Each structure stands twice: as structure tokens, then as C-alpha cells.
mmCIF file of C-alpha atoms and ligand atoms in Angstrom:
data_model
loop_
_atom_site.group_PDB
_atom_site.id
_atom_site.type_symbol
_atom_site.label_atom_id
_atom_site.label_comp_id
_atom_site.label_asym_id
_atom_site.label_seq_id
_atom_site.Cartn_x
_atom_site.Cartn_y
_atom_site.Cartn_z
ATOM 1 C CA MET A 1 75.820 89.521 129.554
ATOM 2 C CA ALA A 2 78.033 90.400 126.641
ATOM 3 C CA SER A 3 77.570 89.615 122.963
ATOM 4 C CA VAL A 4 80.981 88.526 121.776
ATOM 5 C CA VAL A 5 81.952 88.992 118.146
ATOM 6 C CA TYR A 6 85.281 87.688 116.868
ATOM 7 C CA VAL A 7 87.366 89.303 114.169
ATOM 8 C CA GLU A 8 88.890 86.314 112.375
ATOM 9 C CA LEU A 9 92.238 87.132 110.842
ATOM 10 C CA ARG A 10 94.580 84.672 109.233
ATOM 11 C CA GLU A 11 97.146 84.500 111.987
ATOM 12 C CA ARG A 12 94.877 85.262 114.941
ATOM 13 C CA ARG A 13 91.445 86.314 116.105
ATOM 14 C CA TYR A 14 90.350 88.866 118.668
ATOM 15 C CA PRO A 15 87.152 89.384 120.639
ATOM 16 C CA ILE A 16 84.840 92.371 120.714
ATOM 17 C CA ALA A 17 82.741 92.221 123.883
ATOM 18 C CA VAL A 18 79.582 94.333 123.692
ATOM 19 C CA GLY A 19 77.335 94.679 126.710
ATOM 20 C CA ARG A 20 76.190 96.864 129.557
ATOM 21 C CA GLY A 21 78.575 96.765 132.513
ATOM 22 C CA GLN A 22 81.431 95.281 130.465
ATOM 23 C CA ILE A 23 83.831 98.062 131.474
ATOM 24 C CA GLU A 24 83.648 96.497 134.947
ATOM 25 C CA GLN A 25 84.749 93.198 133.355
ATOM 26 C CA LEU A 26 87.811 94.662 131.648
ATOM 27 C CA GLY A 27 90.236 92.940 134.053
ATOM 28 C CA GLU A 28 88.623 89.581 133.357
ATOM 29 C CA TRP A 29 88.784 90.128 129.577
ATOM 30 C CA TRP A 30 92.418 91.232 129.929
ATOM 31 C CA ARG A 31 93.249 88.063 131.820
ATOM 32 C CA GLN A 32 91.442 85.826 129.319
ATOM 33 C CA THR A 33 93.235 87.531 126.417
ATOM 34 C CA GLU A 34 96.586 87.005 128.200
ATOM 35 C CA LEU A 35 97.656 90.628 127.904
ATOM 36 C CA GLY A 36 100.807 92.129 129.480
ATOM 37 C CA ARG A 37 101.632 93.335 132.976
ATOM 38 C CA ARG A 38 102.249 96.987 132.114
ATOM 39 C CA ALA A 39 99.875 99.391 130.364
ATOM 40 C CA LEU A 40 99.650 102.948 129.137
ATOM 41 C CA VAL A 41 96.021 104.075 129.131
ATOM 42 C CA VAL A 42 95.497 106.869 126.606
ATOM 43 C CA THR A 43 92.388 108.944 127.139
ATOM 44 C CA ASP A 44 91.131 112.500 126.671
ATOM 45 C CA THR A 45 90.192 115.351 128.975
ATOM 46 C CA ASN A 46 86.465 114.508 128.896
ATOM 47 C CA VAL A 47 86.583 110.734 129.150
ATOM 48 C CA GLY A 48 89.529 110.372 131.542
ATOM 49 C CA PRO A 49 87.771 111.862 134.589
ATOM 50 C CA LEU A 50 84.598 109.822 133.889
ATOM 51 C CA TYR A 51 85.972 106.331 133.224
ATOM 52 C CA GLY A 52 89.750 106.504 133.837
ATOM 53 C CA PRO A 53 89.451 105.495 137.518
ATOM 54 C CA THR A 54 87.342 102.406 136.653
ATOM 55 C CA VAL A 55 89.783 101.275 133.976
ATOM 56 C CA ARG A 56 92.794 101.875 136.208
ATOM 57 C CA ALA A 57 91.145 99.978 139.078
ATOM 58 C CA GLN A 58 90.280 97.062 136.786
ATOM 59 C CA LEU A 59 93.891 96.762 135.590
ATOM 60 C CA GLU A 60 95.559 97.311 138.934
ATOM 61 C CA ALA A 61 93.282 94.707 140.542
ATOM 62 C CA ILE A 62 94.878 92.073 138.285
ATOM 63 C CA GLY A 63 98.410 93.370 138.868
ATOM 64 C CA VAL A 64 98.893 95.454 135.715
ATOM 65 C CA ALA A 65 101.153 98.480 136.328
ATOM 66 C CA THR A 66 99.105 101.308 134.837
ATOM 67 C CA THR A 67 100.011 104.826 133.711
ATOM 68 C CA VAL A 68 97.455 107.231 132.244
ATOM 69 C CA ALA A 69 98.242 109.753 129.477
ATOM 70 C CA THR A 70 95.571 112.356 128.754
ATOM 71 C CA VAL A 71 95.261 114.390 125.544
ATOM 72 C CA PRO A 72 92.911 117.327 124.925
ATOM 73 C CA ALA A 73 89.501 116.140 123.704
ATOM 74 C CA GLY A 74 88.736 116.605 120.007
ATOM 75 C CA GLU A 75 89.996 115.989 116.489
ATOM 76 C CA ALA A 76 92.759 118.585 116.958
ATOM 77 C CA SER A 77 94.604 115.957 119.032
ATOM 78 C CA LYS A 78 94.968 113.577 116.087
ATOM 79 C CA THR A 79 98.354 115.000 115.129
ATOM 80 C CA ILE A 80 101.932 113.903 114.654
ATOM 81 C CA GLU A 81 102.862 116.120 117.621
ATOM 82 C CA ARG A 82 100.489 114.249 119.982
ATOM 83 C CA TRP A 83 101.671 110.931 118.550
ATOM 84 C CA ALA A 84 105.262 111.931 119.415
ATOM 85 C CA GLN A 85 104.199 112.905 122.956
ATOM 86 C CA LEU A 86 102.701 109.452 123.430
ATOM 87 C CA GLN A 87 105.930 107.760 122.310
ATOM 88 C CA TYR A 88 107.779 109.657 125.056
ATOM 89 C CA ALA A 89 104.992 108.897 127.537
ATOM 90 C CA ALA A 90 105.412 105.201 126.714
ATOM 91 C CA VAL A 91 109.158 105.392 127.430
ATOM 92 C CA GLU A 92 108.540 107.207 130.709
ATOM 93 C CA ALA A 93 105.920 104.621 131.701
ATOM 94 C CA GLY A 94 108.536 101.889 131.195
ATOM 95 C CA LEU A 95 106.637 100.070 128.436
ATOM 96 C CA ASP A 96 108.462 97.183 126.777
ATOM 97 C CA ARG A 97 107.507 94.820 123.968
ATOM 98 C CA SER A 98 105.188 92.836 126.231
ATOM 99 C CA SER A 99 103.314 95.972 127.335
ATOM 100 C CA VAL A 100 99.962 97.252 126.087
ATOM 101 C CA MET A 101 98.454 100.570 125.072
ATOM 102 C CA LEU A 102 94.788 100.960 125.883
ATOM 103 C CA ALA A 103 92.642 103.579 124.160
ATOM 104 C CA LEU A 104 89.848 104.801 126.413
ATOM 105 C CA GLY A 105 87.696 107.217 124.452
ATOM 106 C CA GLY A 106 86.206 107.926 121.070
ATOM 107 C CA GLY A 107 87.669 107.517 117.615
ATOM 108 C CA VAL A 108 90.187 110.293 118.113
ATOM 109 C CA VAL A 109 91.841 108.595 121.071
ATOM 110 C CA GLY A 110 91.471 105.186 119.397
ATOM 111 C CA ASP A 111 93.151 106.261 116.152
ATOM 112 C CA LEU A 112 95.907 108.203 117.924
ATOM 113 C CA ALA A 113 96.707 105.587 120.574
ATOM 114 C CA GLY A 114 96.413 102.833 117.969
ATOM 115 C CA PHE A 115 99.042 104.535 115.818
ATOM 116 C CA ALA A 116 101.227 105.108 118.882
ATOM 117 C CA ALA A 117 100.965 101.376 119.689
ATOM 118 C CA ALA A 118 101.656 100.436 116.059
ATOM 119 C CA THR A 119 104.937 102.336 116.070
ATOM 120 C CA PHE A 120 106.291 102.126 119.636
ATOM 121 C CA LEU A 121 109.145 99.571 119.647
ATOM 122 C CA ARG A 122 107.900 98.727 116.109
ATOM 123 C CA GLY A 123 104.537 97.653 117.480
ATOM 124 C CA ILE A 124 103.084 96.613 120.838
ATOM 125 C CA ARG A 125 99.675 95.205 121.690
ATOM 126 C CA MET A 126 96.625 97.398 121.780
ATOM 127 C CA VAL A 127 93.245 97.336 123.542
ATOM 128 C CA GLN A 128 90.290 99.498 122.559
ATOM 129 C CA VAL A 129 87.685 100.601 125.098
ATOM 130 C CA PRO A 130 85.449 102.777 122.899
ATOM 131 C CA THR A 131 83.239 105.322 124.644
ATOM 132 C CA THR A 132 81.350 106.903 121.724
ATOM 133 C CA LEU A 133 78.742 105.217 119.550
ATOM 134 C CA LEU A 134 80.932 105.892 116.528
ATOM 135 C CA ALA A 135 83.939 104.228 118.111
ATOM 136 C CA MET A 136 81.871 101.226 119.263
ATOM 137 C CA VAL A 137 80.442 100.474 115.819
ATOM 138 C CA ASP A 138 83.356 101.498 113.665
ATOM 139 C CA SER A 139 86.687 102.972 114.680
ATOM 140 C CA SER A 140 87.640 100.560 117.486
ATOM 141 C CA VAL A 141 87.296 97.552 115.175
ATOM 142 C CA GLY A 142 89.480 96.689 112.208
ATOM 143 C CA GLY A 143 92.874 98.146 112.993
ATOM 144 C CA LYS A 144 92.931 101.412 111.060
ATOM 145 C CA THR A 145 95.003 103.839 113.104
ATOM 146 C CA GLY A 146 96.516 107.199 112.306
ATOM 147 C CA VAL A 147 96.661 110.953 112.519
ATOM 148 C CA ASP A 148 95.623 113.853 110.307
ATOM 149 C CA LEU A 149 97.741 116.279 108.326
ATOM 150 C CA ARG A 150 96.473 119.816 107.901
ATOM 151 C CA CYS A 151 95.811 119.094 104.217
ATOM 152 C CA GLY A 152 93.942 115.822 104.725
ATOM 153 C CA LYS A 153 92.348 113.358 107.141
ATOM 154 C CA ASN A 154 94.125 110.214 108.317
ATOM 155 C CA LEU A 155 96.965 110.690 105.836
ATOM 156 C CA VAL A 156 99.580 109.146 108.159
ATOM 157 C CA GLY A 157 98.900 105.847 109.871
ATOM 158 C CA ALA A 158 99.182 102.096 110.027
ATOM 159 C CA PHE A 159 97.050 98.989 110.107
ATOM 160 C CA HIS A 160 97.387 97.687 113.661
ATOM 161 C CA GLN A 161 94.680 95.374 114.959
ATOM 162 C CA PRO A 162 93.694 95.513 118.613
ATOM 163 C CA SER A 163 93.967 92.356 120.723
ATOM 164 C CA LEU A 164 90.698 93.107 122.506
ATOM 165 C CA VAL A 165 87.753 95.509 122.217
ATOM 166 C CA VAL A 166 85.406 96.083 125.165
ATOM 167 C CA ALA A 167 82.323 98.193 124.347
ATOM 168 C CA ASP A 168 79.986 99.100 127.203
ATOM 169 C CA PRO A 169 76.880 100.963 125.943
ATOM 170 C CA ASP A 170 76.226 102.214 129.504
ATOM 171 C CA VAL A 171 78.950 104.824 128.981
ATOM 172 C CA LEU A 172 76.898 106.393 126.198
ATOM 173 C CA ARG A 173 74.682 107.935 128.888
ATOM 174 C CA THR A 174 77.299 110.637 129.430
ATOM 175 C CA LEU A 175 78.006 111.179 125.724
ATOM 176 C CA PRO A 176 76.760 114.584 124.472
ATOM 177 C CA ALA A 177 73.616 114.204 122.318
ATOM 178 C CA ARG A 178 75.294 115.688 119.242
ATOM 179 C CA GLU A 179 78.100 113.112 119.469
ATOM 180 C CA TYR A 180 75.562 110.315 119.805
ATOM 181 C CA ARG A 181 73.751 111.489 116.668
ATOM 182 C CA ALA A 182 77.053 111.639 114.795
ATOM 183 C CA GLY A 183 77.736 108.006 115.725
ATOM 184 C CA MET A 184 74.331 106.983 114.403
ATOM 185 C CA ALA A 185 75.538 108.082 110.929
ATOM 186 C CA GLU A 186 77.937 105.113 110.894
ATOM 187 C CA VAL A 187 75.166 102.742 112.032
ATOM 188 C CA ILE A 188 72.999 103.935 109.139
ATOM 189 C CA LYS A 189 75.970 103.415 106.823
ATOM 190 C CA TYR A 190 76.082 99.688 107.649
ATOM 191 C CA GLY A 191 72.424 99.362 106.704
ATOM 192 C CA VAL A 192 73.027 100.966 103.327
ATOM 193 C CA ILE A 193 76.190 99.101 102.427
ATOM 194 C CA LEU A 194 75.441 95.614 103.718
ATOM 195 C CA ASP A 195 72.228 94.992 105.564
ATOM 196 C CA ALA A 196 68.763 95.984 104.360
ATOM 197 C CA ALA A 197 67.180 94.376 107.457
ATOM 198 C CA LEU A 198 69.292 96.532 109.760
ATOM 199 C CA PHE A 199 68.226 99.556 107.711
ATOM 200 C CA GLU A 200 64.573 98.559 108.154
ATOM 201 C CA THR A 201 65.104 98.329 111.934
ATOM 202 C CA LEU A 202 66.359 101.911 111.841
ATOM 203 C CA GLU A 203 63.390 103.035 109.745
ATOM 204 C CA ALA A 204 60.953 101.311 112.079
ATOM 205 C CA GLY A 205 62.670 102.869 115.110
ATOM 206 C CA ALA A 206 63.000 106.326 113.541
ATOM 207 C CA ALA A 207 61.573 107.975 116.670
ATOM 208 C CA ARG A 208 64.249 106.315 118.880
ATOM 209 C CA LEU A 209 67.321 107.016 116.750
ATOM 210 C CA THR A 210 68.520 109.789 119.052
ATOM 211 C CA ASP A 211 67.822 107.886 122.280
ATOM 212 C CA PRO A 212 70.735 105.961 123.892
ATOM 213 C CA SER A 213 68.255 103.997 126.037
ATOM 214 C CA TRP A 214 66.615 102.425 122.930
ATOM 215 C CA ALA A 215 66.203 98.739 123.834
ATOM 216 C CA VAL A 216 67.712 97.415 120.598
ATOM 217 C CA LEU A 217 70.838 99.573 120.820
ATOM 218 C CA ASP A 218 73.150 96.881 122.242
ATOM 219 C CA GLU A 219 72.069 94.449 119.542
ATOM 220 C CA LEU A 220 72.526 97.133 116.874
ATOM 221 C CA ILE A 221 76.077 97.803 118.085
ATOM 222 C CA ALA A 222 76.909 94.091 118.113
ATOM 223 C CA ASN A 223 75.416 93.729 114.608
ATOM 224 C CA CYS A 224 77.489 96.587 113.243
ATOM 225 C CA CYS A 225 80.609 95.018 114.808
ATOM 226 C CA ARG A 226 79.678 91.681 113.225
ATOM 227 C CA LEU A 227 79.307 93.306 109.780
ATOM 228 C CA LYS A 228 82.581 95.170 110.130
ATOM 229 C CA ALA A 229 84.350 92.042 111.424
ATOM 230 C CA GLU A 230 83.233 90.128 108.310
ATOM 231 C CA VAL A 231 84.483 92.835 105.963
ATOM 232 C CA VAL A 232 87.809 93.173 107.795
ATOM 233 C CA ALA A 233 88.297 89.392 107.854
ATOM 234 C CA ALA A 234 87.747 89.298 104.085
ATOM 235 C CA ASP A 235 89.956 92.282 103.264
ATOM 236 C CA GLU A 236 92.070 93.462 106.179
ATOM 237 C CA ARG A 237 94.267 95.883 104.202
ATOM 238 C CA GLU A 238 91.578 97.369 101.946
ATOM 239 C CA GLY A 239 92.660 95.713 98.750
ATOM 240 C CA GLY A 240 89.047 96.025 97.550
ATOM 241 C CA LEU A 241 85.931 95.122 99.536
ATOM 242 C CA ARG A 242 86.853 97.073 102.684
ATOM 243 C CA ALA A 243 86.485 100.291 100.689
ATOM 244 C CA ILE A 244 82.695 99.901 101.020
ATOM 245 C CA LEU A 245 83.040 101.006 104.665
ATOM 246 C CA ASN A 246 83.856 104.407 103.234
ATOM 247 C CA PHE A 247 80.367 105.045 101.846
ATOM 248 C CA GLY A 248 79.800 108.790 102.347
ATOM 249 C CA HIS A 249 83.385 109.306 103.487
ATOM 250 C CA THR A 250 84.910 110.686 100.270
ATOM 251 C CA LEU A 251 82.962 113.930 100.562
ATOM 252 C CA GLY A 252 82.778 113.577 104.364
ATOM 253 C CA HIS A 253 86.552 113.599 104.860
ATOM 254 C CA ALA A 254 86.872 116.443 102.329
ATOM 255 C CA LEU A 255 84.343 118.559 104.262
ATOM 256 C CA GLU A 256 86.253 117.945 107.468
ATOM 257 C CA ALA A 257 89.549 118.967 105.866
ATOM 258 C CA ALA A 258 88.014 121.974 104.053
ATOM 259 C CA THR A 259 86.665 123.286 107.380
ATOM 260 C CA GLY A 260 89.927 122.762 109.276
ATOM 261 C CA TYR A 261 88.374 119.812 111.227
ATOM 262 C CA GLU A 262 86.261 122.338 113.112
ATOM 263 C CA GLY A 263 83.107 122.721 111.013
ATOM 264 C CA PHE A 264 81.598 119.290 111.567
ATOM 265 C CA LEU A 265 81.806 116.219 113.692
ATOM 266 C CA HIS A 266 83.042 113.252 111.652
ATOM 267 C CA GLY A 267 79.603 111.586 111.640
ATOM 268 C CA GLU A 268 77.890 114.809 110.544
ATOM 269 C CA ALA A 269 80.292 115.196 107.624
ATOM 270 C CA VAL A 270 79.693 111.542 106.730
ATOM 271 C CA ALA A 271 75.911 112.108 106.828
ATOM 272 C CA ILE A 272 76.223 114.902 104.258
ATOM 273 C CA GLY A 273 78.617 112.663 102.335
ATOM 274 C CA MET A 274 76.016 109.870 102.305
ATOM 275 C CA ALA A 275 73.336 112.258 101.036
ATOM 276 C CA TYR A 276 75.779 113.294 98.285
ATOM 277 C CA ALA A 277 76.697 109.687 97.488
ATOM 278 C CA ALA A 278 72.989 108.766 97.373
ATOM 279 C CA GLU A 279 72.309 111.390 94.718
ATOM 280 C CA LEU A 280 75.380 110.277 92.752
ATOM 281 C CA SER A 281 74.053 106.717 93.111
ATOM 282 C CA VAL A 282 70.718 107.685 91.557
ATOM 283 C CA ARG A 283 72.555 109.145 88.568
ATOM 284 C CA MET A 284 75.337 106.572 88.209
ATOM 285 C CA ALA A 285 74.408 103.292 89.944
ATOM 286 C CA GLY A 286 70.696 102.803 89.424
ATOM 287 C CA LEU A 287 69.603 103.604 92.995
ATOM 288 C CA SER A 288 65.909 104.415 92.843
ATOM 289 C CA PRO A 289 64.831 107.892 93.997
ATOM 290 C CA VAL A 290 62.511 106.131 96.478
ATOM 291 C CA GLU A 291 65.456 104.388 98.138
ATOM 292 C CA ARG A 292 67.471 107.617 98.124
ATOM 293 C CA ASP A 293 64.584 109.286 99.957
ATOM 294 C CA ARG A 294 64.417 106.429 102.477
ATOM 295 C CA LEU A 295 68.067 107.118 103.311
ATOM 296 C CA LEU A 296 67.508 110.874 103.552
ATOM 297 C CA ASN A 297 64.523 110.296 105.862
ATOM 298 C CA VAL A 298 66.507 108.072 108.227
ATOM 299 C CA LEU A 299 69.358 110.609 108.314
ATOM 300 C CA ARG A 300 66.851 113.366 109.130
ATOM 301 C CA ALA A 301 65.207 111.242 111.827
ATOM 302 C CA ALA A 302 68.633 110.730 113.399
ATOM 303 C CA GLY A 303 69.004 114.522 113.570
ATOM 304 C CA LEU A 304 71.833 114.538 111.042
ATOM 305 C CA PRO A 305 72.583 117.156 108.382
ATOM 306 C CA ILE A 306 72.032 116.211 104.751
ATOM 307 C CA ARG A 307 72.954 119.464 103.034
ATOM 308 C CA ALA A 308 76.164 121.457 102.800
ATOM 309 C CA SER A 309 74.467 124.823 102.337
ATOM 310 C CA GLY A 310 75.307 127.850 104.469
ATOM 311 C CA LEU A 311 78.663 126.435 105.526
ATOM 312 C CA GLY A 312 80.839 128.675 103.387
ATOM 313 C CA VAL A 313 82.640 125.657 101.945
ATOM 314 C CA GLU A 314 84.054 126.301 98.457
ATOM 315 C CA TRP A 315 83.865 123.570 95.812
ATOM 316 C CA ALA A 316 87.524 124.215 94.923
ATOM 317 C CA HIS A 317 88.561 123.200 98.456
ATOM 318 C CA VAL A 318 86.254 120.207 98.467
ATOM 319 C CA ILE A 319 87.442 118.775 95.155
ATOM 320 C CA ALA A 320 91.092 119.396 96.107
ATOM 321 C CA ALA A 321 90.598 117.504 99.375
ATOM 322 C CA MET A 322 88.678 114.669 97.637
ATOM 323 C CA SER A 323 91.598 114.262 95.234
ATOM 324 C CA LEU A 324 93.911 113.636 98.224
ATOM 325 C CA ASP A 325 91.577 110.948 99.586
ATOM 326 C CA LYS A 326 93.368 107.624 100.133
ATOM 327 C CA LYS A 327 90.982 105.913 97.708
ATOM 328 C CA ALA A 328 91.844 108.371 94.913
ATOM 329 C CA ALA A 329 93.967 107.081 92.056
ATOM 330 C CA ASP A 330 96.118 109.613 90.174
ATOM 331 C CA ARG A 331 94.314 112.261 92.210
ATOM 332 C CA VAL A 332 90.939 111.243 90.747
ATOM 333 C CA PRO A 333 88.506 110.526 93.615
ATOM 334 C CA ARG A 334 86.753 107.156 93.707
ATOM 335 C CA PHE A 335 83.317 106.666 95.230
ATOM 336 C CA VAL A 336 81.264 103.987 96.917
ATOM 337 C CA LEU A 337 77.786 104.060 95.361
ATOM 338 C CA ALA A 338 74.582 102.297 96.403
ATOM 339 C CA GLU A 339 72.708 100.172 93.856
ATOM 340 C CA ALA A 340 69.994 99.524 96.422
ATOM 341 C CA ILE A 341 69.652 99.720 100.202
ATOM 342 C CA GLY A 342 71.978 96.945 101.405
ATOM 343 C CA ARG A 343 74.068 96.695 98.230
ATOM 344 C CA VAL A 344 76.931 98.919 97.052
ATOM 345 C CA ARG A 345 79.777 98.987 94.559
ATOM 346 C CA HIS A 346 83.137 100.641 95.192
ATOM 347 C CA GLY A 347 85.943 102.287 93.226
ATOM 348 C CA VAL A 348 83.562 104.221 90.971
ATOM 349 C CA GLU A 349 85.003 107.158 89.054
ATOM 350 C CA ILE A 350 82.504 109.946 88.367
ATOM 351 C CA PRO A 351 82.716 112.578 85.612
ATOM 352 C CA PRO A 352 83.819 115.925 87.119
ATOM 353 C CA ASP A 353 80.738 117.751 85.804
ATOM 354 C CA VAL A 354 78.432 115.310 87.644
ATOM 355 C CA LEU A 355 80.427 115.721 90.875
ATOM 356 C CA LYS A 356 80.061 119.498 90.632
ATOM 357 C CA GLU A 357 76.376 119.444 89.626
ATOM 358 C CA VAL A 358 75.419 117.248 92.574
ATOM 359 C CA TRP A 359 77.546 119.383 94.917
ATOM 360 C CA ASP A 360 75.721 122.492 93.687
ATOM 361 C CA ALA A 361 72.408 120.773 94.417
ATOM 362 C CA ILE A 362 73.284 119.927 98.047
ATOM 363 C CA ALA A 363 75.156 123.172 98.724
ATOM 364 C CA GLU A 364 72.649 125.672 97.324
HETATM 365 P P1 NAD B 401 85.893 111.835 119.537
HETATM 366 O O1 NAD B 401 86.858 110.786 119.833
HETATM 367 O O2 NAD B 401 86.370 113.230 119.333
HETATM 368 O O3 NAD B 401 84.808 111.847 120.715
HETATM 369 C C1 NAD B 401 83.757 112.779 120.657
HETATM 370 C C2 NAD B 401 83.664 113.661 121.897
HETATM 371 O O4 NAD B 401 82.962 112.957 122.898
HETATM 372 C C3 NAD B 401 84.983 114.067 122.521
HETATM 373 O O5 NAD B 401 84.865 115.376 123.022
HETATM 374 C C4 NAD B 401 85.131 113.083 123.678
HETATM 375 O O6 NAD B 401 85.932 113.612 124.722
HETATM 376 C C5 NAD B 401 83.704 112.921 124.111
HETATM 377 N N1 NAD B 401 83.374 111.634 124.721
HETATM 378 C C6 NAD B 401 83.708 110.420 124.258
HETATM 379 N N2 NAD B 401 83.096 109.470 124.956
HETATM 380 C C7 NAD B 401 82.372 110.076 125.907
HETATM 381 C C8 NAD B 401 81.498 109.627 126.918
HETATM 382 N N3 NAD B 401 81.192 108.330 127.057
HETATM 383 N N4 NAD B 401 80.955 110.539 127.747
HETATM 384 C C9 NAD B 401 81.225 111.864 127.579
HETATM 385 N N5 NAD B 401 81.994 112.362 126.603
HETATM 386 C C10 NAD B 401 82.561 111.470 125.781
HETATM 387 O O7 NAD B 401 85.004 111.493 118.251
HETATM 388 P P2 NAD B 401 84.438 110.147 117.610
HETATM 389 O O8 NAD B 401 83.254 110.569 116.861
HETATM 390 O O9 NAD B 401 84.337 109.060 118.577
HETATM 391 O O10 NAD B 401 85.587 109.720 116.586
HETATM 392 C C11 NAD B 401 85.867 110.472 115.439
HETATM 393 C C12 NAD B 401 87.203 110.042 114.907
HETATM 394 O O11 NAD B 401 87.167 108.660 114.571
HETATM 395 C C13 NAD B 401 87.621 110.784 113.661
HETATM 396 O O12 NAD B 401 88.948 111.193 113.790
HETATM 397 C C14 NAD B 401 87.523 109.720 112.574
HETATM 398 O O13 NAD B 401 88.439 109.941 111.527
HETATM 399 C C15 NAD B 401 87.831 108.480 113.340
HETATM 400 N N6 NAD B 401 87.323 107.247 112.714
HETATM 401 C C16 NAD B 401 88.191 106.214 112.574
HETATM 402 C C17 NAD B 401 87.743 105.015 112.034
HETATM 403 C C18 NAD B 401 88.695 103.860 111.943
HETATM 404 O O14 NAD B 401 88.344 102.853 111.322
HETATM 405 N N7 NAD B 401 89.848 103.919 112.553
HETATM 406 C C19 NAD B 401 86.417 104.884 111.625
HETATM 407 C C20 NAD B 401 85.557 105.966 111.783
HETATM 408 C C21 NAD B 401 86.026 107.153 112.338
HETATM 409 N N1 LIG B 402 86.057 103.097 108.775
HETATM 410 C C1 LIG B 402 86.565 102.516 107.594
HETATM 411 C C2 LIG B 402 87.353 101.263 107.815
HETATM 412 O O1 LIG B 402 87.566 100.831 108.914
HETATM 413 O O2 LIG B 402 87.787 100.684 106.865
#
């Protein structure tokens, strides 16, 4: 049985189906969503061999002509060069305006294929089949697509909503443990920004945070999708509210860029970014030290890093990268800060000396 969450947008809505075994229902979801007869499945070198045959079989069984394009696994594939390769792959696969790109993989494949779909023939339909925890709770929902530049994360991209998201938590059994932990960072984020009860569930289940067989996992994923769907419905293009989804990401993205996208997984960088934002929140937004410590404890229990020490990352690189963040205005970074667990404010400018002081504290 799937939990189905709808993202309600002005001109249309789309379903997110969350449930064990749902990858075997992809053909049925495709039919119900009235998607096209030709598809390019974009996947990576780890996920393709595991789940590519199932996805292909599901599509071919309902008469969809299917071609698979495989990119190397990892953030290094989120480039303009790979995007260009996918445009040519789409031509070779005979895609037209009624065709569909399907992203089978984590956030890297989702962002890259999403951007390829957003631009091919000025935009064709897109389906997300996320296979990491991070992609299930965050990147597959909401239509942010794009690639990195060497100087900054996600600097080129487009808003392009999927027509369908199918998330099957069974596939998390093959996900490496470190990747699973990184995805849990985004789950924790939802608790901090929007949902104190969800945060309490994570606290109560601290011993199960690294265990993909945790009984409440499916419900947690569906809840995170529900929270994200509400935010996206209220502010699809990030005119304001949607920025709260970037709690921990200002420093997180900067750490990724400053380490050439090789030092951390995205979720690990975001975990350090949330620890940083929590300390800034104590100083600038009235977060109590007790609540900051609750967040740090949950991050620790999830096996996530909370300090930037010993990484050889220079403040000069970090502040330069934060100034290029998409939320920066006139190159001054803006932060999402927590007032309490479950309540945040966004667009906060912080005095440079406070930014540096708090960095020194987490990097020493
Ligand atoms: P990822 O896509 O690199 O996947 C992580 C690793 O796990 C890869 O090696 C992949 O091959 C492997 N993998 C994936 N699923 C697997 C499975 N079921 N079994 C075995 N191996 C599997 O990383 P990610 O953490 O999913 O995504 C990170 C990316 O998402 C970053 O680029 C980040 O910027 C982006 N992101 C985008 C949004 C958005 O709103 N668009 C939100 C958050 C993050
Ligand atoms: N992950 C941030 C967003 O979707 O807005």
C-alpha cells in the first residue's frame, strides 16, 4: 500500500507515491498519470544495474519505448558536460515533446535529469524514481533541477516540476550506510524547520536513526514529502517561504564547494551547516541552548558530523562560497535561523564577525 501525497500547484497537481514495492507499480502509476509512449531513463553506474531492469520492464510492459542513459555515480556528474550528453542522448533516443525523462537514482541523477528534461525541446515531462533517502524526502519533490559550476553548487538550473514521483523504501536496503545517514540529515531538517512532533519522533527513535528497517521509516518519508509539498505549493519559485528548506545549506553548500565536492556527502555538509546555523540561532534568533543541544544530539545519534575541524577548510574559501549562494543578496549571505525546534525565520543577515567567531568555534 502506498501513501500518496499530492503537490498542489496552481495549474496542476502531481502525486508522490511512497510505499514498499511501489517500484513494481511504476507502470500502473505511469498509466494513471497519462504519461508518454517514449522514455529516456537516466540513471547512474550504481543504481542502473540494481533497478534499471525493473524500471525498463515496467515501462515496456505498458508499451513505452525505453532507452537507458547511464552516468558515472557521484556529484562529479552534475555538470554542464553531462547535461549536454543527455541532450544528445535524448535526440538519439527519438524523444519528442510528448516523451518523458525518468530519473532513477539519488539527488545527483534527479537534479541532472530534471535539468535535462527542463531544457530538451524547451521542456518535456519528467518522472522521479528516487533511490536514496535524501532524494525521497527532498530532491525528487519540488522541481529544483540543475548542475554545479566549479565555483558553486547548483548555480545553473531551472524549476521543472515532475509529473510523478514514485518512492519505494525497499530500495534503501542496498544504499550504503553512509549515504543513508546523509539522507537522515534532511529528515532532521524538516523537524527543525516545521514540525516539532516529527523532531520528537526522531529523538525518541534515536537508536534507530541509522536503520533502514525502522518501522516508522515509510511514514517519516511520507511526512517529509507532505511538509515539502506544502511549502512548494505555497511558494514554488522561492519568493520567500521556500528558503526555509535551506536550513543548514548556506554553510553546507559552501563546504561542498570549498572541498571540490569531494570532502563530504551533501547530507554530511548540511549536518555541519545545521550545527553552525543552530549556534548562530542561539546568538541571533533566541534559540535556547537546550534546544540547540537537542539538535546536536539527534545529529550525533544519526551518525552525522557536527564539526568542521580537521578538514583543512579555510574560512576565506567558505565565506567566498557562501557569498555566491543563491540566497545571498549583493554577495552578503542570508541564513535560515531557528527560533525554536519547529519554527524558523529566513533571510537573516549576520554580522561578519559573528559568522567568523561561530566558524572558529566549530572548526577548532
Ligand atoms: P547521489 O545521487 O550521489 O547518491 C548517493 C550514492 O548512492 C551514489 O553513489 C548512488 O549511485 C548511490 N545509490 C543511490 N541509490 C542507491 C541504492 N538504492 N542502492 C545502492 N546505491 C545507491 O546523492 P544524494 O545524496 O541522493 O543526492 C545529493 C544531491 O542532491 C546533491 O547534488 C544535492 O545538491 C542534491 N539535492 C537537490 C535537492 C533539490 O531540491 N533538487 C535537494 C537536496 C539535495
Ligand atoms: N532543497 C531545497 C528546496 O527544494 O527548495
